[in-house]
JSON list of C-alpha atoms in Angstrom, two decimals:
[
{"chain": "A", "resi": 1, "resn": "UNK", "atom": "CA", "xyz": [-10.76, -1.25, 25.38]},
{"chain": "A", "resi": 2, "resn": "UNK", "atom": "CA", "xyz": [-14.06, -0.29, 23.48]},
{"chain": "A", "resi": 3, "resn": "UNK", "atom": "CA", "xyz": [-13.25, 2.43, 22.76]},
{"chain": "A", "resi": 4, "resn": "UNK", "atom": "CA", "xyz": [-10.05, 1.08, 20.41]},
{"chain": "A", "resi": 5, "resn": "UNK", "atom": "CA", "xyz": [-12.61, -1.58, 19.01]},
{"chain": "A", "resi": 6, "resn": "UNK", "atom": "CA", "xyz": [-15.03, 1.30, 18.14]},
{"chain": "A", "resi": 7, "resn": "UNK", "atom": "CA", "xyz": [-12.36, 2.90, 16.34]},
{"chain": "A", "resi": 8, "resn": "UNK", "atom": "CA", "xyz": [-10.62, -0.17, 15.04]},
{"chain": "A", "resi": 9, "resn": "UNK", "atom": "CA", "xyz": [-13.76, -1.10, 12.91]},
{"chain": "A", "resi": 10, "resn": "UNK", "atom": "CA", "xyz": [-14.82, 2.32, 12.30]},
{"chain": "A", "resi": 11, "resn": "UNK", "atom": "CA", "xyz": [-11.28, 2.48, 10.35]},
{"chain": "A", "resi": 12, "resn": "UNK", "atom": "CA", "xyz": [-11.63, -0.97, 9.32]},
{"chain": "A", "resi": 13, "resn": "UNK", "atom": "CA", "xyz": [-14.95, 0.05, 7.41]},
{"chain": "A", "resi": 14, "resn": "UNK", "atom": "CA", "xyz": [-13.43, 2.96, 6.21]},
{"chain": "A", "resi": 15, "resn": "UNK", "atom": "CA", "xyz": [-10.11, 0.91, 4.61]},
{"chain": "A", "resi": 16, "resn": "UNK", "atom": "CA", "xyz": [-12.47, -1.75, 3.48]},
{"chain": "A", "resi": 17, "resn": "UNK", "atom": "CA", "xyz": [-14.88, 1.46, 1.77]},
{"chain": "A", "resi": 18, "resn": "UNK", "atom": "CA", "xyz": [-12.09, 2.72, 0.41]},
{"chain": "A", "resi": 19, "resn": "UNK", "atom": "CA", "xyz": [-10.88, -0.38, -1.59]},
{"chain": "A", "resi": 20, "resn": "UNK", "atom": "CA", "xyz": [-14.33, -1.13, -2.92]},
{"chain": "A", "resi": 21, "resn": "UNK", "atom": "CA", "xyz": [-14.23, 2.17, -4.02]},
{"chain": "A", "resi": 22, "resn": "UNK", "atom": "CA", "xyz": [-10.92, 2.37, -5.66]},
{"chain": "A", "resi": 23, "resn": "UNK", "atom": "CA", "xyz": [-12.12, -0.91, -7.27]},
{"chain": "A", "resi": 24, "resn": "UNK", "atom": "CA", "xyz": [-15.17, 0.22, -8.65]},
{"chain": "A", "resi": 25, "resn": "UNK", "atom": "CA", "xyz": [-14.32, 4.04, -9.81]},
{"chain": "A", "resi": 26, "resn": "UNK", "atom": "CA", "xyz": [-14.21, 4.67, -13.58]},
{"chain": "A", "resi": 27, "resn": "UNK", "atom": "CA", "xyz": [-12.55, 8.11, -13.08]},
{"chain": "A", "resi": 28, "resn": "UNK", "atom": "CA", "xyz": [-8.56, 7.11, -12.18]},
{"chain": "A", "resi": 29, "resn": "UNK", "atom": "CA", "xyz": [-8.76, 10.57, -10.48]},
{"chain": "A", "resi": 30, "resn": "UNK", "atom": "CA", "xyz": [-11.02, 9.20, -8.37]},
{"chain": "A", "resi": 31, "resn": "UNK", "atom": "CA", "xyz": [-9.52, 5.78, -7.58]},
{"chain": "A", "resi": 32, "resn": "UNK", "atom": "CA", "xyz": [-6.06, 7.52, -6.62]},
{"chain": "A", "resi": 33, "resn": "UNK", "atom": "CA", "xyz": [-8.12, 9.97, -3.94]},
{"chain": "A", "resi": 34, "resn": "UNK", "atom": "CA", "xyz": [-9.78, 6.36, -2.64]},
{"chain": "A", "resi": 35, "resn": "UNK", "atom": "CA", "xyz": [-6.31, 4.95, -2.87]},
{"chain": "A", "resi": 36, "resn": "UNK", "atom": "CA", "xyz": [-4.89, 7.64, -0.42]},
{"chain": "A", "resi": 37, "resn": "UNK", "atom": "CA", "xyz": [-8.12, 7.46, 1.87]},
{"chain": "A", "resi": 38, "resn": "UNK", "atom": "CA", "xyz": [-6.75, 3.78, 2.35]},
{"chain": "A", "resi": 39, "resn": "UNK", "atom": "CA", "xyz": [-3.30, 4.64, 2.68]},
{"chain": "A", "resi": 40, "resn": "UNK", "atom": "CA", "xyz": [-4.17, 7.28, 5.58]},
{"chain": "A", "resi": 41, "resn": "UNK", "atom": "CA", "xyz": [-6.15, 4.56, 7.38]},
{"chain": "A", "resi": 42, "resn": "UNK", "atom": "CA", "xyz": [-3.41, 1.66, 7.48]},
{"chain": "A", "resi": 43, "resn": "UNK", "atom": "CA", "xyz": [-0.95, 4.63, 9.08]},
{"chain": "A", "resi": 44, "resn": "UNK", "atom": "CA", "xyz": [-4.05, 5.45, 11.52]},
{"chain": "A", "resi": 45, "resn": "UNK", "atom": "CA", "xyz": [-3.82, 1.50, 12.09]},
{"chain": "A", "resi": 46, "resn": "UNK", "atom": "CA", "xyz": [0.20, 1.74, 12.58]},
{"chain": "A", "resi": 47, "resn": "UNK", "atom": "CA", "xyz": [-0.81, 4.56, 15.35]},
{"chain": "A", "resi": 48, "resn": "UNK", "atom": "CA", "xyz": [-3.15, 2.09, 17.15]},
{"chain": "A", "resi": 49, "resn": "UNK", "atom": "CA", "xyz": [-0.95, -0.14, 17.17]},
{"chain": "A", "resi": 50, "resn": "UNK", "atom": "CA", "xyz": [1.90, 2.08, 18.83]},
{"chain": "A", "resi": 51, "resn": "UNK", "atom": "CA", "xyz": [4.02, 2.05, 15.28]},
{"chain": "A", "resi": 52, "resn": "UNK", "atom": "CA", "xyz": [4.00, 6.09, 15.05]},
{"chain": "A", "resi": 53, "resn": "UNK", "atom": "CA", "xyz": [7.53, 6.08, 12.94]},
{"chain": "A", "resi": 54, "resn": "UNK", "atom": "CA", "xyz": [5.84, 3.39, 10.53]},
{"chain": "A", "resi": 55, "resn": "UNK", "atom": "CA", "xyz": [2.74, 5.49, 10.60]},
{"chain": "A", "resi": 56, "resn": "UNK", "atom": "CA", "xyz": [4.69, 8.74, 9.45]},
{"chain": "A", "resi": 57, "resn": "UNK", "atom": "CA", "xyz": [6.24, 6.50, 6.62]},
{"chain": "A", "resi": 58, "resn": "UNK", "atom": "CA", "xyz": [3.11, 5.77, 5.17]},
{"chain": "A", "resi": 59, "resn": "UNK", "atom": "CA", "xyz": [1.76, 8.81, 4.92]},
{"chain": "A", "resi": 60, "resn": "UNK", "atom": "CA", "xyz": [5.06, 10.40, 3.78]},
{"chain": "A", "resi": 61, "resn": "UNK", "atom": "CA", "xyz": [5.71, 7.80, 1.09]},
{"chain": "A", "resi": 62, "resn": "UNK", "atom": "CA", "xyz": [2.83, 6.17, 0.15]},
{"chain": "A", "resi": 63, "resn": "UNK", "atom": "CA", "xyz": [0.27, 8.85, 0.51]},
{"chain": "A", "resi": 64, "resn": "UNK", "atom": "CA", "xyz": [2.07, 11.81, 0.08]},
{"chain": "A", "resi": 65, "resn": "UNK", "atom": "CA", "xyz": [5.02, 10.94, -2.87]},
{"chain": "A", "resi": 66, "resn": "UNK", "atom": "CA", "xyz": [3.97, 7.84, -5.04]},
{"chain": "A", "resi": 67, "resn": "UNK", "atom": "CA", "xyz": [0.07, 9.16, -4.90]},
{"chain": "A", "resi": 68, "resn": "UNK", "atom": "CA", "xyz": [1.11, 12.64, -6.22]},
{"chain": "A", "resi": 69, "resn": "UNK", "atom": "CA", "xyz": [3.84, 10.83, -8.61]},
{"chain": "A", "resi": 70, "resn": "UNK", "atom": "CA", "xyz": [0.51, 8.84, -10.13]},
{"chain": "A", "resi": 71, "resn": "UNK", "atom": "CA", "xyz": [-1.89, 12.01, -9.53]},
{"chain": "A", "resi": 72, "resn": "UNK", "atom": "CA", "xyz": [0.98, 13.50, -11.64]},
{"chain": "A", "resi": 73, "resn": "UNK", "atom": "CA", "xyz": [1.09, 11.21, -14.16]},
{"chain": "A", "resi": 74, "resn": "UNK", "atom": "CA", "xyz": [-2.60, 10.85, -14.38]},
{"chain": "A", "resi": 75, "resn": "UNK", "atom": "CA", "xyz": [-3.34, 14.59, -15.25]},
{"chain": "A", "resi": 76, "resn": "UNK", "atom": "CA", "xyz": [-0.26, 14.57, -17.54]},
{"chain": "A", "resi": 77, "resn": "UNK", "atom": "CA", "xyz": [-1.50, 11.67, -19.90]},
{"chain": "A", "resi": 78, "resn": "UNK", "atom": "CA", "xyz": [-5.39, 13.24, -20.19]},
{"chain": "A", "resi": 79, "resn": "UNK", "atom": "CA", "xyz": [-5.95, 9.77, -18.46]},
{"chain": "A", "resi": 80, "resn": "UNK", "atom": "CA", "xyz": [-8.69, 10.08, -15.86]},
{"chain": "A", "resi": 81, "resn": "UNK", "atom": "CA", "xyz": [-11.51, 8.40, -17.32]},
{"chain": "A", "resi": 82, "resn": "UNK", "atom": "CA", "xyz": [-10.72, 4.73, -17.74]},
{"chain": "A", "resi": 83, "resn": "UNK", "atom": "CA", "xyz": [-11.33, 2.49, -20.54]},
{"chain": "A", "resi": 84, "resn": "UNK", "atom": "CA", "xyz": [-13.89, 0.30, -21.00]},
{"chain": "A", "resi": 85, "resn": "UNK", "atom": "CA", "xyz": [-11.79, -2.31, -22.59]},
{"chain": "A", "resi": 86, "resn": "UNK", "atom": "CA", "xyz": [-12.25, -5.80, -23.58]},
{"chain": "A", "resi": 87, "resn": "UNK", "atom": "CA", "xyz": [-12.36, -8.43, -20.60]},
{"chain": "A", "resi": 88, "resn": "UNK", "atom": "CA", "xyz": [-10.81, -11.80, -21.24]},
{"chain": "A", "resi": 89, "resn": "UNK", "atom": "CA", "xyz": [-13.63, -14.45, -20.67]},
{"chain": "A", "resi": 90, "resn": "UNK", "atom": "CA", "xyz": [-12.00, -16.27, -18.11]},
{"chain": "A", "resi": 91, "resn": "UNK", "atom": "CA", "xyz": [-10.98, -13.34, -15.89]},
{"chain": "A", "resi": 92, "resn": "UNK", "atom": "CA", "xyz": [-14.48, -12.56, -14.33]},
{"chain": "A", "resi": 93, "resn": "UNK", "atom": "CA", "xyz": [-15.68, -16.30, -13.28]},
{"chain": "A", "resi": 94, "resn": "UNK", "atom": "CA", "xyz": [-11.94, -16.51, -11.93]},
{"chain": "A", "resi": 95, "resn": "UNK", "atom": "CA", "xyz": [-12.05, -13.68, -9.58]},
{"chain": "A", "resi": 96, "resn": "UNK", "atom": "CA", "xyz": [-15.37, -14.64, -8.31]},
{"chain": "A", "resi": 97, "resn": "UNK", "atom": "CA", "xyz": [-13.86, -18.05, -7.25]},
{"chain": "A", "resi": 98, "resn": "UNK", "atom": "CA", "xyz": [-11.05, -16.70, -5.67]},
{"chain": "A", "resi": 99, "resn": "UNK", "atom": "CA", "xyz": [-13.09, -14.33, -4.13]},
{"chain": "A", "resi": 100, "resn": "UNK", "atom": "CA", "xyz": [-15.26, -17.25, -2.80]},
{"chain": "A", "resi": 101, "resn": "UNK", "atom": "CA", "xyz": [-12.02, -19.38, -1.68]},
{"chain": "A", "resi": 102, "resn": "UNK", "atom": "CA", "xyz": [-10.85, -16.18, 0.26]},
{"chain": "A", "resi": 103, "resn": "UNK", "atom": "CA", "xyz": [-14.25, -15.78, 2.08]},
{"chain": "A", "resi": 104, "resn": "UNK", "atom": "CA", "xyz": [-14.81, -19.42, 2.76]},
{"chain": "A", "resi": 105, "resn": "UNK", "atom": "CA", "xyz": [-11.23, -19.28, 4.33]},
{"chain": "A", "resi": 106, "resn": "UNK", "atom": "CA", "xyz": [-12.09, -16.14, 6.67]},
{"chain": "A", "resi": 107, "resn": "UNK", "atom": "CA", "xyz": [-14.71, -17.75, 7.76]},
{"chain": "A", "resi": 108, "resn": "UNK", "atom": "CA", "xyz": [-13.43, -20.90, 8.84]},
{"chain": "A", "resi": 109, "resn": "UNK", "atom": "CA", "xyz": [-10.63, -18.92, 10.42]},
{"chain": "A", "resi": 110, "resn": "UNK", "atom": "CA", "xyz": [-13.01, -17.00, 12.29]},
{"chain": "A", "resi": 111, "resn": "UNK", "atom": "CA", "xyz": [-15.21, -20.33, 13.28]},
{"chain": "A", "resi": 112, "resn": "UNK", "atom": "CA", "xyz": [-12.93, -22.45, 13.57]},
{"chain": "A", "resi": 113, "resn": "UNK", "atom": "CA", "xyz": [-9.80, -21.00, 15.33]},
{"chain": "A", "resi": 114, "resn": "UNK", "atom": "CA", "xyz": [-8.22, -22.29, 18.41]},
{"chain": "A", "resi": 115, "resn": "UNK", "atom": "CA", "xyz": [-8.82, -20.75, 21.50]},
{"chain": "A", "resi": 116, "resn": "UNK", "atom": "CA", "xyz": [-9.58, -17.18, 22.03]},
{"chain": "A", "resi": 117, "resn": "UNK", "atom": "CA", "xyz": [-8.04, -14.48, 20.85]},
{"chain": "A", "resi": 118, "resn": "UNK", "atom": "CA", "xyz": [-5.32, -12.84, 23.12]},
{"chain": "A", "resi": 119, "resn": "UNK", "atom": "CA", "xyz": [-4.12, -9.42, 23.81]},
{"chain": "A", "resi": 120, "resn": "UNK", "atom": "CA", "xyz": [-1.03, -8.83, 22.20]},
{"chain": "A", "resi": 121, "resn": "UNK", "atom": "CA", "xyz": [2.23, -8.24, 24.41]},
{"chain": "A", "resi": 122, "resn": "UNK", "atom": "CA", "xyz": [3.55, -4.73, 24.87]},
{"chain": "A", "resi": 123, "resn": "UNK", "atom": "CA", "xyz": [5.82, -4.08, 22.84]},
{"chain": "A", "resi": 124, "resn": "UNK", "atom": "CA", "xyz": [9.37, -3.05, 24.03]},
{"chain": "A", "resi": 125, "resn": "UNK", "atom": "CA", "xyz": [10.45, 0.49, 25.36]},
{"chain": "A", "resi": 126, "resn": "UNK", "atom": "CA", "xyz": [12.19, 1.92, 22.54]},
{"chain": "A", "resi": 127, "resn": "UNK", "atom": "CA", "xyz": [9.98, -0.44, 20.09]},
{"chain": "A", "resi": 128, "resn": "UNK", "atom": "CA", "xyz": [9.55, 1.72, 16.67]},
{"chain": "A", "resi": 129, "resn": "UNK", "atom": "CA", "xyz": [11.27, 5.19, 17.26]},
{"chain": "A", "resi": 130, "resn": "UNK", "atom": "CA", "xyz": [13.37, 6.72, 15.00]},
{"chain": "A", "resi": 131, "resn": "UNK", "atom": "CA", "xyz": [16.21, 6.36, 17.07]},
{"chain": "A", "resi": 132, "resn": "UNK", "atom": "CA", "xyz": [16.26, 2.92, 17.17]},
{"chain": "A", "resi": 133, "resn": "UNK", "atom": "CA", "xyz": [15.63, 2.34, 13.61]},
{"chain": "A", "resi": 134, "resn": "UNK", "atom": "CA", "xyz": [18.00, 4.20, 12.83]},
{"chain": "A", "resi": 135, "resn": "UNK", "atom": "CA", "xyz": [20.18, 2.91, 15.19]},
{"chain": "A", "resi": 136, "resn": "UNK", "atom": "CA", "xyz": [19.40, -0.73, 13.62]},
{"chain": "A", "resi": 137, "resn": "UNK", "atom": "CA", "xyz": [19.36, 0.55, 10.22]},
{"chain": "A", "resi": 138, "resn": "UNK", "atom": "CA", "xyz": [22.80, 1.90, 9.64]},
{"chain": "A", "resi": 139, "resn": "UNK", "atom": "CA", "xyz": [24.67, -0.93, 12.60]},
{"chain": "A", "resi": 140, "resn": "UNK", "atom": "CA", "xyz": [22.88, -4.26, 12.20]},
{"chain": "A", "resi": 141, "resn": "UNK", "atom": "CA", "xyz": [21.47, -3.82, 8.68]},
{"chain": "A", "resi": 142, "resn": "UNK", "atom": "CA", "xyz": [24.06, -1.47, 6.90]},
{"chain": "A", "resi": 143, "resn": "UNK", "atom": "CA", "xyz": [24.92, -3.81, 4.30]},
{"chain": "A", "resi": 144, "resn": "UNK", "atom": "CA", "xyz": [21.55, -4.35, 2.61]},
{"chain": "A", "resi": 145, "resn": "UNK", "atom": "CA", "xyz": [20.29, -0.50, 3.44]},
{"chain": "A", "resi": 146, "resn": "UNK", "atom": "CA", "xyz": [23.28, 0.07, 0.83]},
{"chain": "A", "resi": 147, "resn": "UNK", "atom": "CA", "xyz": [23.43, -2.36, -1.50]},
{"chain": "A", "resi": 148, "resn": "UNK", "atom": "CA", "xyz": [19.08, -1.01, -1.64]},
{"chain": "A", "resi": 149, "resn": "UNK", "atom": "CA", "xyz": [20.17, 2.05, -1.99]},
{"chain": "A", "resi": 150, "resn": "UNK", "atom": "CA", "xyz": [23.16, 1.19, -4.88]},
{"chain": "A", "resi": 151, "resn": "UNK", "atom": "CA", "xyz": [20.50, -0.64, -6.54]},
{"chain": "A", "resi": 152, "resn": "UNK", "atom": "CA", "xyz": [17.98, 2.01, -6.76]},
{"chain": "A", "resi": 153, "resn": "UNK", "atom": "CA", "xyz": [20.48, 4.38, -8.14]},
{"chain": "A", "resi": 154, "resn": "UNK", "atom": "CA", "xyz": [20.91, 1.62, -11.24]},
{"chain": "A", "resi": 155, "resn": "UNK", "atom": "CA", "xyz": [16.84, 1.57, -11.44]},
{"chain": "A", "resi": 156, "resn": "UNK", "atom": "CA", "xyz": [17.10, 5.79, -11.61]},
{"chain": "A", "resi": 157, "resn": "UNK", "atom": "CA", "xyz": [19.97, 5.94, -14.82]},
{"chain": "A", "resi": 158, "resn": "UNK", "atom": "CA", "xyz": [18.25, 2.74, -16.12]},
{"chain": "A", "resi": 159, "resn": "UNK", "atom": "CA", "xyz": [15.11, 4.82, -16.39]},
{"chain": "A", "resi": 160, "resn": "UNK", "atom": "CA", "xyz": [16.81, 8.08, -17.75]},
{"chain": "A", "resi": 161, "resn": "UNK", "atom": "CA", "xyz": [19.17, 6.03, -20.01]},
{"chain": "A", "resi": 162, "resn": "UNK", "atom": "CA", "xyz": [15.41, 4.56, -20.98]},
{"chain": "A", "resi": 163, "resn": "UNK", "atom": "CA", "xyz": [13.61, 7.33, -21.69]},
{"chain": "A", "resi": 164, "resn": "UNK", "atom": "CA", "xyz": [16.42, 9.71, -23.30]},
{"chain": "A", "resi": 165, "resn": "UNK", "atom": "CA", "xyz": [15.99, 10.45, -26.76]},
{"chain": "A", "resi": 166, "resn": "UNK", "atom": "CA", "xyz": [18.59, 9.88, -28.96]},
{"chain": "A", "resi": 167, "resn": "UNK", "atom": "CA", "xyz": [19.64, 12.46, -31.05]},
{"chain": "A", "resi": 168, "resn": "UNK", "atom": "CA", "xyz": [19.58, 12.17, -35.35]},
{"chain": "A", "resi": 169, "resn": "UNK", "atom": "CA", "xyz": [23.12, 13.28, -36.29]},
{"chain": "A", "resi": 170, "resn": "UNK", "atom": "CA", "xyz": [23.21, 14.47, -40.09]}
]
């Protein structure tokens, strides 16, 4: 039981490091690397929490194809140092409030909840493998996993059809 709090706020500082640093970095080289650091901590926090097929999808997809897709796309453009642009006035004393509204709610959370916290039930047998997703995904849920699937294919030629160039005839 320490042991998993040891690690859960050793990761938690680490996710929480992470962001602050993605936030902060001028080089968008740099906040993409800080962006995957985070990524590869919420799939350690899937492990912890017995979620090893969710875990595996977070690395694969987040981590591993839409960070190299913007990694990509970063080095491609000549983009990595960000611009200094102009901030609206009213951007800077607004994210400080909601900043302050978020923390004031955490904390009143954390004083003011009822009763104490509870260990979480175990989770069923075959609770997150692929074989039961799987199972799930292509029984109970086939009808939206293809109608997802039909409507990514539109995104894909909408983005080709997009991005074509059209040819000068004569």
């Amino acid at each position: 039981m320490v042991v998993n709090l040891i690690v859960f706020f050793g990761l938690a500082l680490v996710a929480v490091a992470s962001a602050v640093g993605l936030l902060l970095s001028k080089n968008a080289v740099y906040a993409a690397l800080n962006l995957i650091l985070n990524f590869v901590t919420v799939a350690i926090f899937y492990v912890l929490l017995a979620a090893p097929f969710i875990a595996l999808l977070q690395i694969t997809v987040y981590a591993g194809a839409i960070m190299i897709l913007f990694l990509f796309v970063i080095m491609l453009l000549g983009a990595e140092r960000l611009s200094t642009g102009s901030v609206l006035p009213w951007q800077r004393p607004t994210a400080f409030a909601l900043g302050a509204i978020l923390l004031l709610e955490a904390v009143y959370i954390i004083i003011f909840r009822s009763g104490p916290a509870t260990e979480a039930a175990a989770a069923a047998a075959g609770f997150g493998t692929p074989a039961t997703i799987g199972e799930l995904l292509f029984n109970t849920y086939l009808l939206p996993f293809e109608v997802i699937s039909i409507l990514l294919l539109a995104a894909m030629v909408g983005a080709i059809v997009l991005t074509k160039k059209r040819k000068q005839i004569g």
